[in-house]
Amino acid sequence: MYLKLEHPPVPIDGHLSLLDPKLADELTSLAADLRHLRFIHVNSTAVGGGVAEILQSMVPLMNSLGLTTERIVIEGNPEFFQVTKRIHNLLQGAEGSLSAQEFESYFQTNRGVADEFARMGLTADVWFFHDPQVLPLASMLPARNGEIRNWICHIDLTSPNQSTINSLLPMTEDYDSLIFSLQTYVPQGLGEIPVYIAPPAIDPLTEKNTPLGEAEALKTVAAMGIDPDRPMITQVSRFDLWKDPCGVIDAYRMARQHIPGLQLALLGLSQATDDPESLDVFHQVEDHAAGDPDIHLYFYADGLPYSIDHLVNAFQVASKVVMQKSTREGFGLTVTEAMWKGKPVIGGNVGGIRIQIENGVNGFLVDSPQECADRIVQLMRDPALCARLSEAARDSVRERFLLPRLTLDYLRVVKQRLDGPGGNGVAHGVFVNGADGADSPIPDVSSNGVKAKP
Ligand code: UDP
């Protein structure tokens, strides 16, 4: 019912050197304080998607900081993952409601996982349960004195399906803290559980995010069928309708009328075992592309000439413009990844993309395929604009969205729960990022010591 993944420590000097020195000190001393605790992260897929991406880097980083940290991935049958994908869609605002049978499948798998944890004697001092797939687990595990159970929700909860969120919210009562990516996602009607805001982050040291020369990137995309002598634009995303792949194709078609020879790549190499809808969406997108030889769709992950991380890196580097035209987006690590590479990014004006892109400063936000096409054309014709956005994009990621900052956020939550309300002068339910107004395009994350933009 579950897998335990090995994530041995990695050298951390590279991480710490990218962090504000004050924060780096805080991270190492907080880790030293918490070294007696055992941590477990639990989620529902080993690879594919943003949460897996974060955990495969955060778990080794925590181990390197001297914190005994394990990673558990739950297993379920296809029906369970159909249901959890529906829950994901409903929480992002889809219409409908879950049937009694769907709830039963959801609870049955979680009960099986909880029983297996008990049978195997799996215990932790601090649990991080990621996303709705595993939300019921806290209520199903036997209570243990002093354990801290955190639920982290990475979903865009801007306008959730009300009946679904009403059914799920009572389960948050079994947690010691709740962590959301943006303040605007915090649902109404939560009990007294402390709530924190901690937007995701990328690992700058992985193969996906380390510097790659343009020549190498072009060679790689050429091996994937792209003409390296003509301009290319890309969206890197699972084939998921919330990522609006058909809207991206529409934007490309409009832009191509002004940029002859333009090519489009949609890179959504199927890996996430908790996303059963992607094949269907891929077929819809294939139909929408209507055999255009300059629209390159990548879905099947078998027999690739390079690793997936290298491919993502190369497509982002080789693109003139990177798009993430989502209509809902919890955060959007692909936006961060491209901005870190200094690419001009055009993002959908939604959710987590809005806290990363400040329109016209470090990228563009758009509300329609037409706007997206206009921005593509503008960027392709104005290298000086690209250079300006590119520098600002990289700076903003360095300041706010690298992994040690997120690790520090999580450890601060643990510390505050250990100290209790009033302990160590920390308020009950404080917002980690100090973003206590509505989310602004650039949130004030100054309580992390990370500079907010003026
Ligand atoms: N990704 C990947 N290969 C692909 C498409 C996506 O490795 O073909 C990665 C992408 O680089 C990013 C993650 O999957 O790290 C997606 O995270 P994001 O937050 O953008 O979206 P999610 O899939 O969690 O909705």
Coordinates of N, CA and C in Angstrom, one line a residue, residues 166-291:
N166 N -16.7 21.5 1.3 CA -17.4 21.3 2.6 C -17.3 19.8 3.1
S167 N -17.2 18.9 2.2 CA -17.1 17.5 2.6 C -15.6 17.2 3.1
L168 N -14.7 17.9 2.6 CA -13.3 17.6 2.9 C -12.8 18.4 4.2
L169 N -13.3 19.6 4.3 CA -12.8 20.5 5.4 C -12.8 19.8 6.8
P170 N -13.8 19.1 7.2 CA -13.8 18.5 8.5 C -12.5 17.7 8.8
M171 N -11.9 17.1 7.8 CA -10.7 16.3 8.0 C -9.5 17.1 8.3
T172 N -9.6 18.4 8.0 CA -8.4 19.3 8.4 C -8.3 19.4 9.9
E173 N -9.4 19.1 10.7 CA -9.4 19.3 12.1 C -8.4 18.3 12.8
D174 N -8.0 17.2 12.1 CA -7.2 16.3 12.6 C -5.7 16.6 12.5
Y175 N -5.4 17.8 12.0 CA -4.0 18.3 11.8 C -3.6 19.3 12.8
D176 N -2.3 19.5 13.0 CA -1.8 20.5 13.9 C -1.5 21.8 13.2
S177 N -1.3 21.7 11.9 CA -1.2 22.9 11.1 C -1.6 22.6 9.6
L178 N -2.0 23.7 9.0 CA -2.4 23.6 7.5 C -1.5 24.6 6.8
I179 N -1.0 24.2 5.7 CA -0.1 25.0 4.9 C -0.7 25.2 3.5
F180 N -0.9 26.4 3.0 CA -1.4 26.7 1.7 C -0.3 27.5 0.9
S181 N -0.4 27.5 -0.4 CA 0.6 28.2 -1.2 C 0.4 29.7 -1.3
L182 N -0.9 30.1 -1.2 CA -1.3 31.6 -1.2 C -2.3 31.8 -0.2
Q183 N -2.3 33.0 0.3 CA -3.3 33.4 1.3 C -4.7 33.3 0.7
T184 N -4.9 33.7 -0.5 CA -6.2 33.7 -1.1 C -6.8 32.3 -1.2
Y185 N -6.0 31.2 -1.0 CA -6.5 29.9 -1.1 C -7.1 29.4 0.2
V186 N -6.8 30.1 1.3 CA -7.2 29.6 2.6 C -8.8 29.6 2.6
P187 N -9.3 28.4 2.8 CA -10.8 28.3 2.7 C -11.5 28.9 3.9
Q188 N -12.7 29.4 3.7 CA -13.5 29.9 4.8 C -13.9 28.7 5.6
G189 N -14.2 28.9 6.9 CA -14.8 27.8 7.7 C -13.8 26.8 8.2
L190 N -12.5 27.2 8.2 CA -11.5 26.3 8.9 C -11.7 26.4 10.4
G191 N -11.4 25.4 11.2 CA -11.5 25.5 12.6 C -10.4 26.4 13.2
E192 N -9.9 25.9 14.3 CA -8.9 26.7 15.0 C -7.5 26.3 14.6
I193 N -7.4 25.5 13.6 CA -6.0 25.0 13.3 C -5.2 26.1 12.7
P194 N -3.9 26.2 13.2 CA -3.1 27.3 12.7 C -2.8 27.1 11.2
V195 N -2.9 28.2 10.5 CA -2.7 28.2 9.0 C -1.4 29.0 8.6
Y196 N -0.7 28.4 7.7 CA 0.5 29.1 7.3 C 0.5 29.2 5.7
I197 N 1.3 30.1 5.3 CA 1.4 30.3 3.8 C 2.9 30.0 3.5
A198 N 3.1 29.1 2.5 CA 4.5 28.8 2.1 C 4.4 28.4 0.6
P199 N 4.7 29.4 -0.2 CA 4.6 29.1 -1.7 C 5.8 28.1 -2.1
P200 N 5.5 27.2 -3.0 CA 6.6 26.3 -3.4 C 7.9 26.9 -4.0
A201 N 8.8 26.1 -4.3 CA 10.1 26.6 -4.8 C 10.8 25.5 -5.6
I202 N 11.8 25.9 -6.3 CA 12.5 24.9 -7.2 C 13.9 24.6 -6.6
D203 N 14.4 23.5 -7.0 CA 15.8 23.1 -6.7 C 16.7 23.6 -7.8
P204 N 17.6 24.6 -7.5 CA 18.4 25.2 -8.6 C 19.5 24.3 -9.0
L205 N 19.8 23.2 -8.2 CA 21.0 22.4 -8.4 C 20.7 21.1 -9.2
T206 N 19.4 20.8 -9.6 CA 19.1 19.6 -10.3 C 19.5 19.7 -11.8
E207 N 19.5 18.6 -12.4 CA 19.9 18.6 -13.9 C 18.9 19.5 -14.7
K208 N 17.7 19.5 -14.1 CA 16.6 20.4 -14.8 C 16.9 21.8 -14.7
N209 N 17.6 22.3 -13.7 CA 17.7 23.7 -13.4 C 19.1 24.2 -13.4
T210 N 20.1 23.4 -13.7 CA 21.5 23.9 -13.8 C 21.7 24.5 -15.1
P211 N 22.7 25.4 -15.2 CA 22.9 26.1 -16.5 C 23.2 25.2 -17.6
L212 N 22.6 25.4 -18.8 CA 22.8 24.6 -20.0 C 23.0 25.6 -21.1
G213 N 24.1 25.4 -21.9 CA 24.4 26.3 -23.0 C 23.4 26.2 -24.1
E214 N 23.3 27.3 -24.8 CA 22.2 27.4 -25.8 C 22.5 26.3 -27.0
A215 N 23.8 26.2 -27.3 CA 24.2 25.2 -28.3 C 23.8 23.8 -28.0
E216 N 24.0 23.4 -26.7 CA 23.7 22.1 -26.2 C 22.1 21.9 -26.2
A217 N 21.5 23.0 -25.8 CA 20.0 23.0 -25.8 C 19.4 22.8 -27.2
L218 N 20.0 23.5 -28.1 CA 19.5 23.4 -29.5 C 19.8 22.0 -30.1
K219 N 20.9 21.5 -29.8 CA 21.3 20.1 -30.2 C 20.2 19.1 -29.7
T220 N 19.9 19.3 -28.4 CA 18.9 18.4 -27.8 C 17.6 18.5 -28.4
V221 N 17.1 19.7 -28.6 CA 15.7 19.8 -29.2 C 15.7 19.4 -30.6
A222 N 16.8 19.6 -31.3 CA 16.9 19.1 -32.7 C 16.8 17.6 -32.7
A223 N 17.3 16.9 -31.7 CA 17.2 15.4 -31.7 C 15.8 15.0 -31.4
M224 N 15.0 16.0 -30.9 CA 13.5 15.7 -30.6 C 12.6 16.2 -31.8
G225 N 13.3 16.6 -32.9 CA 12.5 16.9 -34.1 C 12.2 18.4 -34.3
I226 N 12.8 19.2 -33.5 CA 12.7 20.7 -33.7 C 13.7 21.2 -34.7
D227 N 13.3 22.1 -35.5 CA 14.3 22.8 -36.4 C 15.0 23.8 -35.6
P228 N 16.3 23.6 -35.4 CA 17.0 24.6 -34.5 C 17.3 26.0 -35.2
D229 N 17.0 26.0 -36.5 CA 17.2 27.3 -37.2 C 16.0 28.2 -37.2
R230 N 14.9 27.7 -36.7 CA 13.7 28.5 -36.6 C 13.2 28.7 -35.2
P231 N 12.5 29.8 -34.9 CA 12.2 30.1 -33.5 C 11.1 29.1 -33.0
M232 N 11.3 28.9 -31.7 CA 10.4 27.9 -31.0 C 9.8 28.6 -29.7
I233 N 8.6 28.3 -29.4 CA 8.0 28.6 -28.1 C 7.5 27.3 -27.5
T234 N 7.5 27.3 -26.1 CA 7.2 26.0 -25.4 C 6.3 26.2 -24.3
Q235 N 5.5 25.2 -24.0 CA 4.9 25.1 -22.7 C 5.2 23.7 -22.2
V236 N 5.8 23.6 -21.0 CA 6.1 22.4 -20.3 C 5.0 22.1 -19.3
S237 N 4.3 21.1 -19.4 CA 3.1 20.8 -18.5 C 2.6 19.4 -18.7
R238 N 2.1 18.8 -17.7 CA 1.3 17.6 -17.8 C 0.1 18.0 -18.8
F239 N -0.4 16.9 -19.5 CA -1.5 17.2 -20.4 C -2.8 17.2 -19.5
D240 N -3.2 18.4 -19.1 CA -4.2 18.6 -18.1 C -5.0 19.8 -18.6
L241 N -6.3 19.8 -18.6 CA -7.1 20.9 -19.3 C -6.9 22.2 -18.5
W242 N -6.6 22.1 -17.2 CA -6.4 23.4 -16.5 C -5.1 24.1 -17.0
K243 N -4.2 23.4 -17.7 CA -3.0 24.0 -18.2 C -3.3 24.7 -19.6
D244 N -4.5 24.5 -20.1 CA -5.0 25.1 -21.3 C -4.1 24.9 -22.5
P245 N -3.8 23.6 -22.8 CA -2.9 23.3 -24.0 C -3.6 23.8 -25.3
C246 N -4.9 23.7 -25.4 CA -5.5 24.1 -26.7 C -5.5 25.6 -26.8
G247 N -5.6 26.3 -25.7 CA -5.4 27.8 -25.8 C -4.0 28.2 -26.2
V248 N -3.1 27.4 -25.8 CA -1.7 27.6 -26.2 C -1.5 27.5 -27.7
I249 N -2.2 26.4 -28.2 CA -2.1 26.2 -29.7 C -2.8 27.3 -30.4
D250 N -4.0 27.8 -29.9 CA -4.6 28.9 -30.5 C -3.7 30.2 -30.5
A251 N -3.1 30.4 -29.4 CA -2.2 31.6 -29.4 C -1.0 31.4 -30.4
Y252 N -0.5 30.3 -30.4 CA 0.6 30.0 -31.4 C 0.2 30.3 -32.8
R253 N -1.1 29.8 -33.1 CA -1.6 30.0 -34.5 C -1.7 31.5 -34.9
M254 N -2.2 32.2 -33.9 CA -2.3 33.7 -34.2 C -0.9 34.3 -34.3
A255 N 0.0 33.9 -33.4 CA 1.3 34.6 -33.4 C 2.1 34.2 -34.7
R256 N 1.9 33.0 -35.2 CA 2.6 32.5 -36.3 C 2.3 33.3 -37.6
Q257 N 1.1 34.0 -37.6 CA 0.8 34.8 -38.8 C 1.8 36.0 -38.9
H258 N 2.4 36.4 -37.7 CA 3.3 37.5 -37.7 C 4.8 37.0 -37.6
I259 N 5.0 35.8 -37.1 CA 6.4 35.3 -37.0 C 6.5 34.0 -37.8
P260 N 6.9 34.2 -39.1 CA 6.9 33.1 -40.0 C 7.9 32.0 -39.5
G261 N 7.5 30.7 -39.7 CA 8.3 29.6 -39.3 C 8.3 29.3 -37.8
L262 N 7.5 30.0 -37.0 CA 7.4 29.7 -35.6 C 7.0 28.2 -35.3
Q263 N 7.7 27.6 -34.3 CA 7.3 26.3 -33.9 C 6.9 26.3 -32.5
L264 N 6.0 25.3 -32.2 CA 5.5 25.2 -30.8 C 5.8 23.8 -30.3
A265 N 6.3 23.7 -29.0 CA 6.5 22.5 -28.4 C 5.6 22.4 -27.1
L266 N 4.9 21.3 -27.0 CA 4.2 21.1 -25.7 C 4.8 19.8 -25.1
L267 N 5.5 20.0 -24.0 CA 6.2 18.9 -23.4 C 5.5 18.5 -22.2
G268 N 4.9 17.3 -22.3 CA 4.1 16.8 -21.1 C 4.4 15.3 -21.0
L269 N 5.6 15.0 -20.7 CA 6.0 13.5 -20.7 C 5.4 12.8 -19.5
S270 N 4.6 11.9 -19.9 CA 3.7 11.3 -18.9 C 4.4 10.5 -17.9
Q271 N 4.3 10.9 -16.6 CA 5.0 10.2 -15.5 C 4.2 10.1 -14.3
A272 N 3.2 11.0 -14.1 CA 2.5 11.1 -12.8 C 1.5 10.0 -12.8
T273 N 1.7 9.0 -11.8 CA 0.8 7.9 -11.7 C -0.5 8.3 -11.1
D274 N -0.6 9.5 -10.5 CA -1.8 9.9 -9.9 C -2.7 10.8 -10.8
D275 N -2.3 10.8 -12.2 CA -3.1 11.6 -13.1 C -3.6 10.7 -14.3
P276 N -4.7 10.0 -14.1 CA -5.2 9.1 -15.1 C -5.9 9.8 -16.3
E277 N -6.1 11.1 -16.2 CA -6.8 11.8 -17.4 C -5.8 12.2 -18.5
S278 N -4.5 12.1 -18.3 CA -3.6 12.8 -19.2 C -3.7 12.2 -20.6
L279 N -3.9 10.9 -20.8 CA -3.9 10.3 -22.1 C -5.1 10.9 -22.9
D280 N -6.3 11.0 -22.2 CA -7.5 11.6 -22.9 C -7.2 13.0 -23.3
V281 N -6.6 13.8 -22.4 CA -6.3 15.2 -22.7 C -5.3 15.2 -23.9
F282 N -4.3 14.3 -23.9 CA -3.4 14.3 -24.9 C -4.1 14.1 -26.3
H283 N -5.0 13.2 -26.3 CA -5.7 12.9 -27.6 C -6.5 14.2 -28.0
Q284 N -7.1 14.8 -27.1 CA -7.9 16.1 -27.4 C -6.9 17.1 -28.0
V285 N -5.7 17.2 -27.4 CA -4.8 18.2 -27.9 C -4.3 17.8 -29.3
E286 N -4.0 16.5 -29.5 CA -3.6 16.0 -30.8 C -4.6 16.4 -31.9
D287 N -5.9 16.2 -31.5 CA -7.0 16.6 -32.5 C -6.9 18.1 -32.8
H288 N -6.7 18.9 -31.7 CA -6.7 20.3 -31.9 C -5.5 20.8 -32.7
A289 N -4.4 20.0 -32.6 CA -3.2 20.4 -33.4 C -3.4 20.1 -34.9
A290 N -4.3 19.2 -35.2 CA -4.7 18.9 -36.5 C -3.5 18.6 -37.5
G291 N -2.6 17.9 -37.0 CA -1.5 17.4 -37.9 C -0.5 18.5 -38.3

